[in-house]
């Protein structure tokens, strides 16, 4: 018997309907913000995917050759493809606000919650220098999560320029700052001692490492943390710029309506190397053990790296499968009516065609309707409707039809009501 | 500069919005019929994909090895994956009605209208022996196309058992019937002479080939054609069964409401080998030059071939990209308002935050809204809104704000109206 390839999974209808519901909500919110969908192929030229991710990525992705020996690879995120589009279509009207919700692939060790095929939902804005764009992508994702039923968040903010200046201030050579970012990024996972260990060879000595970690300790209320950071970094132009960018982001967050969730944490680095300004992570209240459920940041240099005109860019991304799973555990789908709402049950073969006609009328009104196709007895049909979680069964019998009527059975109460055919749609709507 | 890999394309927002609109309409119709979504991975085990398609498929698909040397391939259609799910999940409640709308990949010679990544939309029903299921999948696809704006169709029907019996009747050995199907299938493309040529080596002699083509000439009104076919095939049990199946399909089509479109054509074979009963193709009226826009048939033996319990199956499929392209040429999107509906324009930097707050209120009501993020002058903002095809611009100025009001500009007429803030949502809805 064949199974899905290792590390991948099927979404049977119950699960796929939940995932689709999540995607639909998110899409509606993103479109309300004026983000527009962009479609790019599932695979890209391998060389392109390596531009911003380096050769290491080959160990983590599905790469292959096509029949003409082109080196291709399945996309492992949406950003590179989108940047390619922005770089090559120079006439795109700016700001260019796009969303993408679709599958990505990584060859990682699979677990119960981590799959090799996983859907990512991205919003990005190209062409805006100001922090208003960072605030808008964050606002869109916060609104999307609120629409999904999450109540409250912690949004952790930092700025790469602050981090860079702190690393300088601590005495770590500039050319090692990317390595230092990566070490610092593990603070939450491996703790202070772990990071000091990681910093060996990056930091000149243990004292420098300790100093770095002390400087990174500032976190909490945005105004307070940024006021202190500005004093601390007064001799570092980049760092001060970073502080001002976050202050502006915070100011706009008040207008967008999510400022109450913001916490600044000077140790937040985020793994990816390409961020140039604000970086952010979103944690859902009550679900802190899942870590961040969304993350992103500003990456003003990549479009140029891909051969385009210099173009500012910022965005947020989250994993659709993971969020669906959290919602499932939260019980968010428990009362959700998925699938067909109405079952049309002919009492015998003679009335099947009448039953079909009735089903067709309901379907034309977008009422999800199933009609018996098995010639089953009424009792079996009720059983089937019950298994499918359908609440209303329309029983079609000869006598009732003669009176232009049907019987509607409420599957919860068992109550049966005779309904005139021309009233059926409005009764079931 | 990087391009999408050869044979693939990007969908920039305008095109992606059109494609999404098509997908949304189709999905709504399929869900109204009680079809449920199924999600399967983009790639499958190569061995599995070859079960029903043979080794030849390797020349047409993207196959590769993962890092553990598993032989995988991108799916080239949705059926095999779905059949795998039905075969392995024996407890799925039957009838199992599922739809899948998603990308598939084939390494074919690309053209302006044929891409190596293309989306297919499938509806299939598992577990129903009667022609009511064939009628229902056809009805769903006809309703979906009607929803998309197509007016009128030709639905060509045949049955593999009729074809098989005709091949026997003509004197072609049974073991060559699949080869004969494939030759006959090309009748539309290569004509009578071409098929006779193809039949050399399959058919005992040219006379047999001519006889076969004569027998296959019956087409048109379902009742008439099937009456004649039943007489012609009276000694062939399979053929008579095929006729009866199509008669029943036609009877149900009347109840579903699409019988007027049906034409029976005894030469319709359809390329794929695995069909066992009715086969169908849908041609859109006025778009005959595009050939069939949807096709399918009954395949009762595949689930067992995949290791499952014997399970009847029937389905229809169509290409989403192609149908979107036809709709585009038809002008179906000309008057469609895509993207943001409202643009909020702050007159200067002082009122940006108020502008954001207003945009947030509209977004909360699902009114797709863009707010200026560039600090542009009002004239430039109008230009931008115009480029994006936005019809209403909300101008936010200090004086109006003092009166709890804004100015709404109609971009078509240029008319400007002062609107109270608490009436803005209802005015723009």
CSV table of N, CA and C in Angstrom, one decimal, chain A residues 75-207:
chain,number,residue,atom,x,y,z
A,75,UNK,N,10.8,25.6,-4.1
A,75,UNK,CA,11.0,26.8,-3.2
A,75,UNK,C,10.9,26.4,-1.8
A,76,UNK,N,11.7,27.0,-0.9
A,76,UNK,CA,11.7,26.7,0.5
A,76,UNK,C,11.1,27.9,1.3
A,77,UNK,N,10.7,28.9,0.6
A,77,UNK,CA,10.0,30.1,1.2
A,77,UNK,C,9.5,30.9,0.0
A,78,UNK,N,8.7,32.0,0.3
A,78,UNK,CA,8.2,32.7,-0.9
A,78,UNK,C,9.0,34.0,-1.2
A,79,UNK,N,9.9,34.4,-0.3
A,79,UNK,CA,10.5,35.7,-0.5
A,79,UNK,C,11.4,35.7,-1.7
A,80,UNK,N,12.2,34.8,-2.0
A,80,UNK,CA,13.2,34.8,-3.1
A,80,UNK,C,12.4,35.0,-4.4
A,81,UNK,N,11.3,34.2,-4.6
A,81,UNK,CA,10.5,34.3,-5.8
A,81,UNK,C,9.9,35.7,-6.0
A,82,UNK,N,9.4,36.2,-4.9
A,82,UNK,CA,8.8,37.5,-4.9
A,82,UNK,C,9.8,38.6,-5.3
A,83,UNK,N,11.0,38.5,-4.7
A,83,UNK,CA,12.1,39.4,-4.9
A,83,UNK,C,12.5,39.3,-6.4
A,84,UNK,N,12.5,38.1,-6.9
A,84,UNK,CA,12.8,38.0,-8.4
A,84,UNK,C,11.8,38.8,-9.2
A,85,UNK,N,10.5,38.6,-8.9
A,85,UNK,CA,9.5,39.3,-9.6
A,85,UNK,C,9.7,40.9,-9.5
A,86,UNK,N,9.9,41.3,-8.3
A,86,UNK,CA,10.1,42.8,-8.1
A,86,UNK,C,11.3,43.3,-8.8
A,87,UNK,N,12.4,42.5,-8.8
A,87,UNK,CA,13.7,42.9,-9.5
A,87,UNK,C,13.5,42.9,-11.0
A,88,UNK,N,12.7,42.0,-11.6
A,88,UNK,CA,12.7,41.9,-13.0
A,88,UNK,C,11.5,42.8,-13.6
A,89,UNK,N,10.5,43.1,-12.8
A,89,UNK,CA,9.4,43.9,-13.3
A,89,UNK,C,9.6,45.3,-12.7
A,90,UNK,N,10.5,46.1,-13.3
A,90,UNK,CA,10.8,47.4,-12.7
A,90,UNK,C,9.7,48.4,-12.7
A,91,UNK,N,8.7,48.1,-13.6
A,91,UNK,CA,7.6,49.0,-13.8
A,91,UNK,C,6.4,48.8,-12.8
A,92,UNK,N,6.6,47.8,-11.9
A,92,UNK,CA,5.5,47.6,-10.9
A,92,UNK,C,5.3,48.9,-10.1
A,93,UNK,N,4.0,49.2,-10.0
A,93,UNK,CA,3.7,50.5,-9.3
A,93,UNK,C,4.0,50.3,-7.8
A,94,UNK,N,4.8,51.2,-7.2
A,94,UNK,CA,5.2,51.2,-5.8
A,94,UNK,C,4.3,52.1,-5.0
A,95,UNK,N,4.0,51.8,-3.8
A,95,UNK,CA,4.3,50.6,-3.1
A,95,UNK,C,3.6,49.4,-3.7
A,96,UNK,N,4.4,48.3,-3.7
A,96,UNK,CA,3.9,47.0,-4.2
A,96,UNK,C,3.6,46.2,-3.0
A,97,UNK,N,2.3,45.9,-2.8
A,97,UNK,CA,1.9,45.2,-1.6
A,97,UNK,C,1.4,43.8,-2.1
A,98,UNK,N,2.1,42.8,-1.7
A,98,UNK,CA,1.6,41.5,-2.2
A,98,UNK,C,1.5,40.5,-1.0
A,99,UNK,N,0.5,39.5,-1.2
A,99,UNK,CA,0.5,38.4,-0.3
A,99,UNK,C,0.6,37.1,-1.1
A,100,UNK,N,1.2,36.1,-0.5
A,100,UNK,CA,1.3,34.8,-1.1
A,100,UNK,C,0.9,33.8,0.0
A,101,UNK,N,0.0,32.9,-0.3
A,101,UNK,CA,-0.3,31.8,0.6
A,101,UNK,C,-0.1,30.5,-0.2
A,102,UNK,N,0.9,29.7,0.1
A,102,UNK,CA,1.1,28.5,-0.7
A,102,UNK,C,2.1,27.6,-0.1
A,103,UNK,N,2.3,26.4,-0.7
A,103,UNK,CA,3.2,25.4,-0.2
A,103,UNK,C,4.7,25.8,-0.4
A,104,UNK,N,5.5,25.4,0.5
A,104,UNK,CA,6.9,25.4,0.4
A,104,UNK,C,7.5,24.1,0.9
A,105,UNK,N,8.7,23.8,0.5
A,105,UNK,CA,9.3,22.5,0.8
A,105,UNK,C,10.7,22.6,1.4
A,106,UNK,N,10.9,21.8,2.5
A,106,UNK,CA,12.3,21.7,3.0
A,106,UNK,C,12.5,20.3,3.4
A,107,UNK,N,13.7,19.8,3.1
A,107,UNK,CA,14.1,18.5,3.5
A,107,UNK,C,14.6,18.5,4.9
A,108,UNK,N,13.7,18.5,5.9
A,108,UNK,CA,14.1,18.6,7.3
A,108,UNK,C,13.6,17.3,8.0
A,109,UNK,N,14.2,17.0,9.2
A,109,UNK,CA,13.8,15.9,9.9
A,109,UNK,C,12.3,16.0,10.3
A,110,UNK,N,11.4,15.1,9.8
A,110,UNK,CA,10.0,15.3,10.1
A,110,UNK,C,9.6,14.9,11.5
A,111,UNK,N,8.6,15.6,12.0
A,111,UNK,CA,8.1,15.2,13.3
A,111,UNK,C,6.6,15.3,13.2
A,112,UNK,N,5.9,15.1,14.4
A,112,UNK,CA,4.4,15.2,14.4
A,112,UNK,C,3.9,16.6,13.9
A,113,UNK,N,4.7,17.6,14.2
A,113,UNK,CA,4.3,18.9,13.8
A,113,UNK,C,5.1,19.6,12.7
A,114,UNK,N,6.1,18.9,12.3
A,114,UNK,CA,6.9,19.5,11.2
A,114,UNK,C,6.9,18.6,10.0
A,115,UNK,N,6.5,19.2,8.9
A,115,UNK,CA,6.5,18.4,7.6
A,115,UNK,C,7.4,19.0,6.6
A,116,UNK,N,7.7,18.2,5.6
A,116,UNK,CA,8.6,18.6,4.5
A,116,UNK,C,7.8,19.4,3.5
A,117,UNK,N,6.5,19.3,3.5
A,117,UNK,CA,5.7,20.2,2.7
A,117,UNK,C,4.9,21.0,3.7
A,118,UNK,N,5.0,22.3,3.6
A,118,UNK,CA,4.2,23.2,4.6
A,118,UNK,C,3.9,24.5,3.9
A,119,UNK,N,2.7,25.0,4.3
A,119,UNK,CA,2.2,26.2,3.7
A,119,UNK,C,2.6,27.4,4.4
A,120,UNK,N,3.1,28.4,3.7
A,120,UNK,CA,3.4,29.7,4.4
A,120,UNK,C,2.6,30.8,3.8
A,121,UNK,N,2.2,31.7,4.7
A,121,UNK,CA,1.4,32.9,4.3
A,121,UNK,C,2.3,34.1,4.6
A,122,UNK,N,2.5,34.8,3.5
A,122,UNK,CA,3.4,36.0,3.6
A,122,UNK,C,2.6,37.3,3.2
A,123,UNK,N,2.9,38.4,3.9
A,123,UNK,CA,2.6,39.7,3.4
A,123,UNK,C,3.9,40.5,3.3
A,124,UNK,N,4.1,41.2,2.2
A,124,UNK,CA,5.3,42.1,2.1
A,124,UNK,C,4.9,43.4,1.4
A,125,UNK,N,5.7,44.4,1.7
A,125,UNK,CA,5.5,45.7,1.1
A,125,UNK,C,6.8,46.1,0.5
A,126,UNK,N,6.8,46.4,-0.8
A,126,UNK,CA,8.1,46.9,-1.5
A,126,UNK,C,8.0,48.4,-1.8
A,127,UNK,N,9.0,49.1,-1.5
A,127,UNK,CA,9.1,50.5,-2.0
A,127,UNK,C,8.8,51.5,-0.9
A,128,UNK,N,8.6,51.1,0.3
A,128,UNK,CA,8.4,52.1,1.4
A,128,UNK,C,9.5,52.1,2.4
A,129,UNK,N,10.1,53.3,2.6
A,129,UNK,CA,11.3,53.4,3.5
A,129,UNK,C,10.9,53.5,4.9
A,130,UNK,N,9.7,54.2,5.2
A,130,UNK,CA,9.3,54.5,6.5
A,130,UNK,C,8.8,53.3,7.3
A,131,UNK,N,8.8,53.4,8.6
A,131,UNK,CA,8.3,52.3,9.5
A,131,UNK,C,6.8,52.1,9.4
A,132,UNK,N,6.1,53.0,8.7
A,132,UNK,CA,4.7,52.8,8.5
A,132,UNK,C,4.5,51.5,7.8
A,133,UNK,N,5.4,51.1,6.9
A,133,UNK,CA,5.2,49.8,6.2
A,133,UNK,C,5.4,48.6,7.1
A,134,UNK,N,6.4,48.7,8.0
A,134,UNK,CA,6.6,47.6,9.0
A,134,UNK,C,5.4,47.5,9.9
A,135,UNK,N,4.8,48.7,10.3
A,135,UNK,CA,3.6,48.7,11.1
A,135,UNK,C,2.5,48.1,10.4
A,136,UNK,N,2.4,48.3,9.1
A,136,UNK,CA,1.2,47.8,8.3
A,136,UNK,C,1.3,46.3,8.2
A,137,UNK,N,2.4,45.8,7.8
A,137,UNK,CA,2.5,44.3,7.7
A,137,UNK,C,2.2,43.6,9.0
A,138,UNK,N,2.7,44.2,10.1
A,138,UNK,CA,2.4,43.7,11.5
A,138,UNK,C,0.9,43.8,11.8
A,139,UNK,N,0.3,44.9,11.4
A,139,UNK,CA,-1.1,45.1,11.7
A,139,UNK,C,-1.9,44.1,10.9
A,140,UNK,N,-1.6,43.8,9.7
A,140,UNK,CA,-2.3,42.9,8.9
A,140,UNK,C,-2.3,41.5,9.5
A,141,UNK,N,-1.1,41.1,10.0
A,141,UNK,CA,-1.0,39.7,10.5
A,141,UNK,C,-1.7,39.6,11.9
A,142,UNK,N,-1.6,40.7,12.7
A,142,UNK,CA,-2.3,40.7,14.0
A,142,UNK,C,-3.8,40.6,13.7
A,143,UNK,N,-4.3,41.4,12.8
A,143,UNK,CA,-5.8,41.4,12.5
A,143,UNK,C,-6.2,40.0,11.9
A,144,UNK,N,-5.3,39.4,11.1
A,144,UNK,CA,-5.6,38.0,10.6
A,144,UNK,C,-5.7,37.0,11.8
A,145,UNK,N,-4.7,37.1,12.7
A,145,UNK,CA,-4.8,36.2,13.8
A,145,UNK,C,-6.0,36.5,14.7
A,146,UNK,N,-6.4,37.7,14.9
A,146,UNK,CA,-7.6,38.1,15.7
A,146,UNK,C,-8.8,37.5,15.0
A,147,UNK,N,-8.9,37.6,13.7
A,147,UNK,CA,-10.0,37.0,12.9
A,147,UNK,C,-10.1,35.5,13.1
A,148,UNK,N,-8.9,34.9,13.3
A,148,UNK,CA,-8.9,33.4,13.5
A,148,UNK,C,-9.3,33.1,14.9
A,149,UNK,N,-9.4,34.1,15.8
A,149,UNK,CA,-9.9,33.8,17.2
A,149,UNK,C,-8.8,33.9,18.2
A,150,UNK,N,-7.6,34.3,17.9
A,150,UNK,CA,-6.6,34.5,18.9
A,150,UNK,C,-6.9,35.8,19.7
A,151,UNK,N,-6.7,35.8,21.0
A,151,UNK,CA,-7.0,37.0,21.8
A,151,UNK,C,-5.8,37.4,22.5
A,152,UNK,N,-5.1,38.4,22.0
A,152,UNK,CA,-4.0,38.9,22.6
A,152,UNK,C,-2.7,38.4,22.1
A,153,UNK,N,-1.6,39.2,22.1
A,153,UNK,CA,-0.4,38.8,21.5
A,153,UNK,C,0.8,39.5,22.3
A,154,UNK,N,2.0,39.0,22.1
A,154,UNK,CA,3.2,39.7,22.4
A,154,UNK,C,3.9,39.9,21.1
A,155,UNK,N,4.1,41.1,20.7
A,155,UNK,CA,4.9,41.4,19.5
A,155,UNK,C,6.3,41.9,19.9
A,156,UNK,N,7.3,41.1,19.7
A,156,UNK,CA,8.7,41.4,20.1
A,156,UNK,C,9.3,42.1,18.9
A,157,UNK,N,9.9,43.3,19.2
A,157,UNK,CA,10.6,44.1,18.2
A,157,UNK,C,12.0,44.3,18.5
A,158,UNK,N,12.8,44.4,17.5
A,158,UNK,CA,14.2,44.8,17.6
A,158,UNK,C,14.6,45.4,16.3
A,159,UNK,N,15.8,45.9,16.2
A,159,UNK,CA,16.2,46.5,14.9
A,159,UNK,C,17.7,46.0,14.7
A,160,UNK,N,17.9,45.5,13.5
A,160,UNK,CA,19.3,44.9,13.3
A,160,UNK,C,20.4,46.0,13.5
A,161,UNK,N,20.1,47.2,13.3
A,161,UNK,CA,21.1,48.3,13.4
A,161,UNK,C,21.4,48.5,14.9
A,162,UNK,N,20.4,48.3,15.8
A,162,UNK,CA,20.7,48.4,17.2
A,162,UNK,C,21.6,47.2,17.6
A,163,UNK,N,21.2,46.0,17.1
A,163,UNK,CA,22.0,44.8,17.5
A,163,UNK,C,23.4,45.0,17.0
A,164,UNK,N,23.6,45.5,15.8
A,164,UNK,CA,24.9,45.7,15.2
A,164,UNK,C,25.7,46.6,16.1
A,165,UNK,N,25.1,47.7,16.5
A,165,UNK,CA,25.8,48.7,17.3
A,165,UNK,C,26.2,48.1,18.6
A,166,UNK,N,25.3,47.3,19.2
A,166,UNK,CA,25.6,46.7,20.5
A,166,UNK,C,26.8,45.8,20.4
A,167,UNK,N,26.8,45.1,19.3
A,167,UNK,CA,27.9,44.1,19.1
A,167,UNK,C,29.3,44.9,18.9
A,168,UNK,N,29.2,46.0,18.2
A,168,UNK,CA,30.4,46.9,18.2
A,168,UNK,C,30.8,47.4,19.5
A,169,UNK,N,29.7,47.9,20.2
A,169,UNK,CA,30.0,48.5,21.6
A,169,UNK,C,30.6,47.5,22.5
A,170,UNK,N,30.2,46.2,22.4
A,170,UNK,CA,30.7,45.2,23.2
A,170,UNK,C,32.2,44.8,22.9
A,171,UNK,N,32.6,45.2,21.7
A,171,UNK,CA,34.0,45.0,21.3
A,171,UNK,C,34.2,43.8,20.4
A,172,UNK,N,33.1,43.4,19.7
A,172,UNK,CA,33.2,42.2,18.8
A,172,UNK,C,33.5,42.8,17.4
A,173,UNK,N,34.5,42.3,16.7
A,173,UNK,CA,34.8,42.8,15.4
A,173,UNK,C,33.6,42.8,14.4
A,174,UNK,N,33.5,43.9,13.6
A,174,UNK,CA,32.3,44.0,12.8
A,174,UNK,C,32.1,42.9,11.8
A,175,UNK,N,33.2,42.4,11.3
A,175,UNK,CA,33.1,41.3,10.3
A,175,UNK,C,32.5,40.0,10.9
A,176,UNK,N,32.5,40.0,12.2
A,176,UNK,CA,31.9,38.8,12.9
A,176,UNK,C,30.5,39.0,13.3
A,177,UNK,N,29.9,40.1,13.0
A,177,UNK,CA,28.6,40.5,13.5
A,177,UNK,C,27.5,39.5,13.1
A,178,UNK,N,27.6,39.0,11.9
A,178,UNK,CA,26.6,38.0,11.4
A,178,UNK,C,26.6,36.7,12.3
A,179,UNK,N,27.9,36.3,12.5
A,179,UNK,CA,28.0,35.1,13.4
A,179,UNK,C,27.5,35.4,14.8
A,180,UNK,N,27.8,36.6,15.3
A,180,UNK,CA,27.3,37.0,16.6
A,180,UNK,C,25.8,37.0,16.6
A,181,UNK,N,25.1,37.6,15.6
A,181,UNK,CA,23.7,37.6,15.5
A,181,UNK,C,23.1,36.2,15.7
A,182,UNK,N,23.8,35.2,14.9
A,182,UNK,CA,23.3,33.8,15.0
A,182,UNK,C,23.4,33.2,16.3
A,183,UNK,N,24.5,33.6,17.0
A,183,UNK,CA,24.7,33.1,18.4
A,183,UNK,C,23.7,33.6,19.3
A,184,UNK,N,23.5,35.0,19.2
A,184,UNK,CA,22.6,35.7,20.1
A,184,UNK,C,21.1,35.2,19.9
A,185,UNK,N,20.8,34.8,18.6
A,185,UNK,CA,19.5,34.4,18.3
A,185,UNK,C,19.1,33.1,19.1
A,186,UNK,N,20.1,32.4,19.5
A,186,UNK,CA,19.8,31.1,20.3
A,186,UNK,C,19.6,31.3,21.8
A,187,UNK,N,19.6,32.6,22.2
A,187,UNK,CA,19.5,32.9,23.6
A,187,UNK,C,18.3,32.2,24.3
A,188,UNK,N,17.2,32.3,23.6
A,188,UNK,CA,16.0,31.7,24.2
A,188,UNK,C,16.1,30.2,24.3
A,189,UNK,N,16.8,29.6,23.3
A,189,UNK,CA,16.9,28.1,23.3
A,189,UNK,C,18.0,27.6,24.2
A,190,UNK,N,19.2,28.2,24.2
A,190,UNK,CA,20.3,27.6,24.9
A,190,UNK,C,20.8,28.4,26.1
A,191,UNK,N,20.2,29.5,26.3
A,191,UNK,CA,20.5,30.3,27.5
A,191,UNK,C,21.8,31.0,27.4
A,192,UNK,N,22.1,31.8,28.5
A,192,UNK,CA,23.3,32.6,28.6
A,192,UNK,C,24.6,31.8,28.4
A,193,UNK,N,24.7,30.8,29.2
A,193,UNK,CA,25.9,30.0,29.1
A,193,UNK,C,26.1,29.4,27.7
A,194,UNK,N,25.0,29.0,27.1
A,194,UNK,CA,25.1,28.4,25.8
A,194,UNK,C,25.6,29.4,24.8
A,195,UNK,N,25.1,30.7,24.9
A,195,UNK,CA,25.4,31.7,23.9
A,195,UNK,C,26.9,32.1,24.1
A,196,UNK,N,27.3,32.2,25.4
A,196,UNK,CA,28.7,32.5,25.7
A,196,UNK,C,29.7,31.5,25.0
A,197,UNK,N,29.2,30.2,25.1
A,197,UNK,CA,29.9,29.1,24.5
A,197,UNK,C,30.0,29.3,23.0
A,198,UNK,N,28.8,29.6,22.4
A,198,UNK,CA,28.8,29.8,20.9
A,198,UNK,C,29.6,31.0,20.5
A,199,UNK,N,29.8,32.0,21.4
A,199,UNK,CA,30.5,33.2,21.0
A,199,UNK,C,32.1,33.0,21.0
A,200,UNK,N,32.5,31.9,21.6
A,200,UNK,CA,33.9,31.6,21.6
A,200,UNK,C,34.4,31.6,20.2
A,201,UNK,N,35.5,32.3,19.9
A,201,UNK,CA,36.0,32.4,18.5
A,201,UNK,C,35.4,33.6,17.7
A,202,UNK,N,34.2,34.0,18.2
A,202,UNK,CA,33.6,35.2,17.6
A,202,UNK,C,33.9,36.4,18.4
A,203,UNK,N,33.7,36.3,19.7
A,203,UNK,CA,34.0,37.4,20.6
A,203,UNK,C,35.5,37.3,21.1
A,204,UNK,N,36.2,38.4,21.2
A,204,UNK,CA,37.6,38.4,21.6
A,204,UNK,C,37.9,37.6,22.9
A,205,UNK,N,37.0,37.8,23.9
A,205,UNK,CA,37.2,37.1,25.1
A,205,UNK,C,35.8,36.9,25.9
A,206,UNK,N,35.9,36.2,27.0
A,206,UNK,CA,34.6,35.9,27.6
A,206,UNK,C,34.0,37.1,28.2
A,207,UNK,N,34.9,38.1,28.6
A,207,UNK,CA,34.4,39.3,29.2
A,207,UNK,C,33.6,40.1,28.2
